[in-house]
PDB file of C-alpha atoms in Angstrom:
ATOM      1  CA  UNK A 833     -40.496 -16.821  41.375  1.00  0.00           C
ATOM      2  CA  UNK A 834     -40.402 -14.428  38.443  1.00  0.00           C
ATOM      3  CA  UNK A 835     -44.455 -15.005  37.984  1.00  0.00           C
ATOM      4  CA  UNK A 836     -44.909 -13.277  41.714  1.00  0.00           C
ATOM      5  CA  UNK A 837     -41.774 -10.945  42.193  1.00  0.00           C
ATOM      6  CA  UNK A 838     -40.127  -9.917  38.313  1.00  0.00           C
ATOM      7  CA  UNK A 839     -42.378 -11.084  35.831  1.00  0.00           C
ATOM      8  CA  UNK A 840     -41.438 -10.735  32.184  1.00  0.00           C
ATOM      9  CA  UNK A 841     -43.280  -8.646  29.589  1.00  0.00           C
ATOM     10  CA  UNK A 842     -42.064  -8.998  26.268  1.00  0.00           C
ATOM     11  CA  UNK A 843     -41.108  -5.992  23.908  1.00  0.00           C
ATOM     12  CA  UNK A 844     -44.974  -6.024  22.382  1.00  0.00           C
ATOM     13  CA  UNK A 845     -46.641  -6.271  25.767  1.00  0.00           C
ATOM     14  CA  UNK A 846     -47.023  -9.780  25.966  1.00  0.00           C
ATOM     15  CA  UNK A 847     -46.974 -10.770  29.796  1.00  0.00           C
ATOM     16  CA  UNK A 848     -44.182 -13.739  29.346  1.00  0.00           C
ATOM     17  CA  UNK A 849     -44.075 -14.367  32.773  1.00  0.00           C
ATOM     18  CA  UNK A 850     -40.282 -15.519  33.341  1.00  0.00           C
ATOM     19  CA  UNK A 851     -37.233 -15.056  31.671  1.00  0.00           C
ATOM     20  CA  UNK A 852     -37.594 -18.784  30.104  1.00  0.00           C
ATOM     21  CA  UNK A 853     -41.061 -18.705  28.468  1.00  0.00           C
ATOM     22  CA  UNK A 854     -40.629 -17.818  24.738  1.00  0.00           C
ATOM     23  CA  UNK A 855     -43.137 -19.923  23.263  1.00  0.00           C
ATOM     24  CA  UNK A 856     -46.328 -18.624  24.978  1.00  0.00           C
ATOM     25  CA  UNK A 857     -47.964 -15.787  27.181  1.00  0.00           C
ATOM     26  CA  UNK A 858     -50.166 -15.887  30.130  1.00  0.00           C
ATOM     27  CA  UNK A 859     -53.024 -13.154  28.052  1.00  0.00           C
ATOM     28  CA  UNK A 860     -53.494  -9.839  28.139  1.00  0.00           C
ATOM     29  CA  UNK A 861     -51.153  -6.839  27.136  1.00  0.00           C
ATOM     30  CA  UNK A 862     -49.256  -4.909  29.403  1.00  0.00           C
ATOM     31  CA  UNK A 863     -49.732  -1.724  27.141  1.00  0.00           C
ATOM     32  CA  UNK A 864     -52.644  -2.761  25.880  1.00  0.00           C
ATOM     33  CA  UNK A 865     -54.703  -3.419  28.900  1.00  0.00           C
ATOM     34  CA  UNK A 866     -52.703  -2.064  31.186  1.00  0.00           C
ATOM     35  CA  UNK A 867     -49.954  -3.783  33.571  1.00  0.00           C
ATOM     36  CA  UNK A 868     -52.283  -4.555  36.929  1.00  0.00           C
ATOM     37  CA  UNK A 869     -55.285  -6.380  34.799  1.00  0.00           C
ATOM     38  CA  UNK A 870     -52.547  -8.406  32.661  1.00  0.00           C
ATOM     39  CA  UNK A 871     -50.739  -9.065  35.677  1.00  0.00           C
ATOM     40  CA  UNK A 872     -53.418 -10.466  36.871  1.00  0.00           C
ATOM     41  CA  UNK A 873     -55.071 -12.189  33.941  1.00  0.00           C
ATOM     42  CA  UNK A 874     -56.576 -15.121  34.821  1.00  0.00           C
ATOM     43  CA  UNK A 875     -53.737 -17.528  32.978  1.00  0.00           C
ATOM     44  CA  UNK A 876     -51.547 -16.077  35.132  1.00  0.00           C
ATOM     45  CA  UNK A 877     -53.337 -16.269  38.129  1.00  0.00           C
ATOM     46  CA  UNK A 878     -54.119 -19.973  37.400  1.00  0.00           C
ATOM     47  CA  UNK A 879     -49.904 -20.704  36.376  1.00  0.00           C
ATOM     48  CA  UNK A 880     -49.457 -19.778  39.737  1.00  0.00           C
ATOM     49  CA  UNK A 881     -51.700 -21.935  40.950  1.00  0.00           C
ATOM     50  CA  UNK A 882     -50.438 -24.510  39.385  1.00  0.00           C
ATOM     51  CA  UNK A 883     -46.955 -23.817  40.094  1.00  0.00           C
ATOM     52  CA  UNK A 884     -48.198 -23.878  43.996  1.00  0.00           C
ATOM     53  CA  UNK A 885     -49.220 -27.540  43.466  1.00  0.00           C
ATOM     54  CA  UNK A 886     -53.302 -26.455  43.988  1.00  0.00           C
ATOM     55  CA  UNK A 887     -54.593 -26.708  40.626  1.00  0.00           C
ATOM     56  CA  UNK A 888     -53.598 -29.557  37.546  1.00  0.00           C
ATOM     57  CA  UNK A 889     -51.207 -28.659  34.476  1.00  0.00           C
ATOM     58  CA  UNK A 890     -53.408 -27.153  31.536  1.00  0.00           C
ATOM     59  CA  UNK A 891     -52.087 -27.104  28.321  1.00  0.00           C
ATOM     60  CA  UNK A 892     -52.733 -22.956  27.260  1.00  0.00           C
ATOM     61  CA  UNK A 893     -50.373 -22.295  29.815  1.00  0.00           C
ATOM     62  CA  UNK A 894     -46.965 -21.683  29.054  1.00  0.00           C
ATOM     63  CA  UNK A 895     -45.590 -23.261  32.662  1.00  0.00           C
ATOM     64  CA  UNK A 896     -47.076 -27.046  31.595  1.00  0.00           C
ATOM     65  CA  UNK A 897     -43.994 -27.421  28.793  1.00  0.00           C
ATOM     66  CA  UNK A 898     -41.545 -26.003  30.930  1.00  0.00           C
ATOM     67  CA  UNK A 899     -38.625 -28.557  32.036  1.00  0.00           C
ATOM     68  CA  UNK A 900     -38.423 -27.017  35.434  1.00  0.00           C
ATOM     69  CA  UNK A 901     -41.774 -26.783  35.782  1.00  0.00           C
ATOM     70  CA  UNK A 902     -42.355 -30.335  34.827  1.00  0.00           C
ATOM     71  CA  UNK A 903     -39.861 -31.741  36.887  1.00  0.00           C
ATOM     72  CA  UNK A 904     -41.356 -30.146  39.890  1.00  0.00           C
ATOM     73  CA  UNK A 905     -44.142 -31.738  39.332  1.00  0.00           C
ATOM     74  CA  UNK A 906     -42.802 -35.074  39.073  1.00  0.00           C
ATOM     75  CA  UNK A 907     -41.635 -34.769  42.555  1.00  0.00           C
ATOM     76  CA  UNK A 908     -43.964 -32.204  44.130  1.00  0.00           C
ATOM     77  CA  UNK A 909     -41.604 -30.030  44.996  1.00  0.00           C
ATOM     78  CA  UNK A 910     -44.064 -26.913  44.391  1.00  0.00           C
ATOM     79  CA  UNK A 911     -43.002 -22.974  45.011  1.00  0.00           C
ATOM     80  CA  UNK A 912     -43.951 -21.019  47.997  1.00  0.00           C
ATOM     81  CA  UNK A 913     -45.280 -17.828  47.325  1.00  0.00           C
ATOM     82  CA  UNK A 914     -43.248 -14.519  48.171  1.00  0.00           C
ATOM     83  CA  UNK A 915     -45.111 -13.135  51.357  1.00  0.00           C
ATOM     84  CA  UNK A 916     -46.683  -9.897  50.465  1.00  0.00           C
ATOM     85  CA  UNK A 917     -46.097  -6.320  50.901  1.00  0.00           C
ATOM     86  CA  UNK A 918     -47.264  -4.723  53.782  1.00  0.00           C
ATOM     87  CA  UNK A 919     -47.978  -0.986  52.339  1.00  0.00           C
ATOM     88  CA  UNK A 920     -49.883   1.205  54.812  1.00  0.00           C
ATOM     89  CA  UNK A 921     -50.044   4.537  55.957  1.00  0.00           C
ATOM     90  CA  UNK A 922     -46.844   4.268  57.492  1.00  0.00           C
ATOM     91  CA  UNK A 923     -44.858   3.500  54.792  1.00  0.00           C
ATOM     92  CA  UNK A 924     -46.516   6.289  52.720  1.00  0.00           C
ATOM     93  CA  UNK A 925     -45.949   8.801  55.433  1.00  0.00           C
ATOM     94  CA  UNK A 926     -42.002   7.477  55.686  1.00  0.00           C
ATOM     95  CA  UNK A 927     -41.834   7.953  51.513  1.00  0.00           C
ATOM     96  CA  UNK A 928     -43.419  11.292  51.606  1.00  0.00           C
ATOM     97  CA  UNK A 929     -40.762  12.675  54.596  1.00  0.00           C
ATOM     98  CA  UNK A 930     -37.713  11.103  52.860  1.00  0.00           C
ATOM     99  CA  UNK A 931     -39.233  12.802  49.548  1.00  0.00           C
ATOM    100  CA  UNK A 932     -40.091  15.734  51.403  1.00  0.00           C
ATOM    101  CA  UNK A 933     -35.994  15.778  52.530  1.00  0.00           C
ATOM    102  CA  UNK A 934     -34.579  15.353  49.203  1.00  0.00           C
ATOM    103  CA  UNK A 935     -36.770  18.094  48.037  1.00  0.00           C
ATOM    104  CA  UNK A 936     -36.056  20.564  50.868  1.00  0.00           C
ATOM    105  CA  UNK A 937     -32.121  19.664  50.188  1.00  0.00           C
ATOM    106  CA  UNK A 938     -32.150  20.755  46.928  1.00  0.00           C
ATOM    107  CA  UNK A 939     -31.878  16.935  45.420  1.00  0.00           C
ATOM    108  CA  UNK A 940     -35.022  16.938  43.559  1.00  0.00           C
ATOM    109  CA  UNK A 941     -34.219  14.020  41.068  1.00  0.00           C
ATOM    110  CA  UNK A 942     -33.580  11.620  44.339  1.00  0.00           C
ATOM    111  CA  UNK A 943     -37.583  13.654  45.426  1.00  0.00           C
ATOM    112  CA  UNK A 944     -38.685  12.650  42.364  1.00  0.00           C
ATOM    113  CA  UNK A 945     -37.441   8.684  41.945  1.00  0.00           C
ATOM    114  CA  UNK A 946     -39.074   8.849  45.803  1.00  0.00           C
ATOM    115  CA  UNK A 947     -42.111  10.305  44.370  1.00  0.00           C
ATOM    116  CA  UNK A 948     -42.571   7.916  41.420  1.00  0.00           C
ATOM    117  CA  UNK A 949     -42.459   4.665  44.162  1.00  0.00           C
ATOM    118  CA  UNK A 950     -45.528   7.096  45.996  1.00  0.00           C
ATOM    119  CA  UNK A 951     -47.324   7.062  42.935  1.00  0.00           C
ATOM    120  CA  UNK A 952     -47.094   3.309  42.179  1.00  0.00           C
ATOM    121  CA  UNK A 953     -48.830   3.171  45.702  1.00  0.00           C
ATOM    122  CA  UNK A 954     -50.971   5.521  45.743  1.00  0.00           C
ATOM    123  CA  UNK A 955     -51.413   6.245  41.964  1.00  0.00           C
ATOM    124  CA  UNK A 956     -53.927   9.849  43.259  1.00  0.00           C
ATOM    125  CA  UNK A 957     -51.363  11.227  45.280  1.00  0.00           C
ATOM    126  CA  UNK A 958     -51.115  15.097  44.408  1.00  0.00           C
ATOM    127  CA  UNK A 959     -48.538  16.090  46.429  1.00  0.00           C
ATOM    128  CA  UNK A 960     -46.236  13.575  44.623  1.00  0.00           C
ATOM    129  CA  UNK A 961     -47.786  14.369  41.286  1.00  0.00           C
ATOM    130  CA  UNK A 962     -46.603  18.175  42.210  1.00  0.00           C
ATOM    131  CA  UNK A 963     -42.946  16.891  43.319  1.00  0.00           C
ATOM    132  CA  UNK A 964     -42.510  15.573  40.121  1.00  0.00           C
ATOM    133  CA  UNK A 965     -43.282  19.251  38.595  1.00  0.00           C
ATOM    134  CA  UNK A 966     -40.813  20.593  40.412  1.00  0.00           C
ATOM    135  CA  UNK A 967     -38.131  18.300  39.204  1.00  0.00           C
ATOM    136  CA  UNK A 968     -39.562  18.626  36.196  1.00  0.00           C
ATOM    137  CA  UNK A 969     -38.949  21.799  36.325  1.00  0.00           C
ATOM    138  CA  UNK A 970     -35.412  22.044  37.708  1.00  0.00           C
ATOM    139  CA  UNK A 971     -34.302  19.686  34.624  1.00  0.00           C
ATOM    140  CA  UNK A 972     -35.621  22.299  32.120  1.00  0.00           C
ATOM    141  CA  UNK A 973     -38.655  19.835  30.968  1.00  0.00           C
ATOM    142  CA  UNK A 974     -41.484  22.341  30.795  1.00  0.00           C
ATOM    143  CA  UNK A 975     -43.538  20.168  29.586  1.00  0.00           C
ATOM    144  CA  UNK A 976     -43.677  17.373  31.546  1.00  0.00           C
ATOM    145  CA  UNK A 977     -43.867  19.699  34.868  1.00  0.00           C
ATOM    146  CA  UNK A 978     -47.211  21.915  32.987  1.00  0.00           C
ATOM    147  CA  UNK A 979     -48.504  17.716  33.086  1.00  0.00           C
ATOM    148  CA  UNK A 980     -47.890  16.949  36.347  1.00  0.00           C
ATOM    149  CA  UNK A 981     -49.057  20.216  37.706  1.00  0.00           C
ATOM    150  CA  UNK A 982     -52.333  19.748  35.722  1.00  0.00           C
ATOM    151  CA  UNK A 983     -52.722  16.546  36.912  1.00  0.00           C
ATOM    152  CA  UNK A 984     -51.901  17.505  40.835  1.00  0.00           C
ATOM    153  CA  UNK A 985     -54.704  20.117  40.110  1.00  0.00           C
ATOM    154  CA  UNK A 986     -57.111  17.894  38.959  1.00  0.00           C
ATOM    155  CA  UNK A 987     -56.900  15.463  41.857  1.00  0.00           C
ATOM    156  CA  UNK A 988     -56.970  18.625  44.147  1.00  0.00           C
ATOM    157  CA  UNK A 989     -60.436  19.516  42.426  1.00  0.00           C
ATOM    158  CA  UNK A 990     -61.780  16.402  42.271  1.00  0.00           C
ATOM    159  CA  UNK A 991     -61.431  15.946  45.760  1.00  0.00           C
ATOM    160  CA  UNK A 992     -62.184  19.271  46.813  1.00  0.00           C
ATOM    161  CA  UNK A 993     -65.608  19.599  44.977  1.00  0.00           C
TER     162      UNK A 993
END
């Protein structure tokens, strides 16, 4: 399950996939290329294919040596996908009030772990981006909260103009 919910990047970037694979990597580099596009490489898409039962074993990736994956496929007992998140509005509105509360309450580094899950989500958010520069702030980091206000300004231009 580690290829859909946890999977494993190795200390150079390599996108492992689980906490088994040490022999091979699905392509593409996490810092290189970035963690969505190596995520989603297409080895990786097609190991979890394969580890679904729809496509055959092929021999670049890592998965085909595996012993667990092997014996899976011996008795087709495939793996079923984790459902997927459901982010909408909704949820970004709940993050932003319970964000919103921890800042208002004087707990800004609980606003700001609350901010960094809005900005996985919604990587343009500027109100988050300017959360962050308040923490930043409030734990004496000047410059990390001159970045994040810069970059909460920039958004706030860009979609302004």
């Amino acid at each position: 399950m580690q290829l859909w919910k946890h999977p494993q990047i190795n200390w150079d970037g390599k996108v492992l996939g689980c906490c088994r694979n040490f022999w091979g990597d699905f392509g593409g580099n996490a810092f290189r290329d970035g963690l969505t596009p190596s995520l989603n490489h297409e080895k990786m898409s097609y190991a979890r294919d394969m580890l679904e039962g729809k496509k055959p074993a092929r021999p670049d990736i890592p998965c085909t040596t595996c012993e667990l994956y092997t014996r899976r496929a011996e008795v087709k007992q495939w793996f079923k996908p984790p459902p997927a998140l459901n982010i909408n509005e909704k949820t970004i509105a709940q993050l932003w009030v319970r964000a919103s509360a921890f800042a208002n309450g004087g707990e800004l580094a609980k606003a700001a772990a609350v901010a960094r899950v809005l900005l996985q989500l919604t990587p343009d958010d500027a109100r988050a981006l300017t959360l962050l520069g308040q923490a930043a702030d409030a734990a004496d980091r000047p410059e990390a909260a001159s970045y994040y206000r810069a970059k909460a300004a920039a958004i706030g231009n860009a979609v302004s103009a």
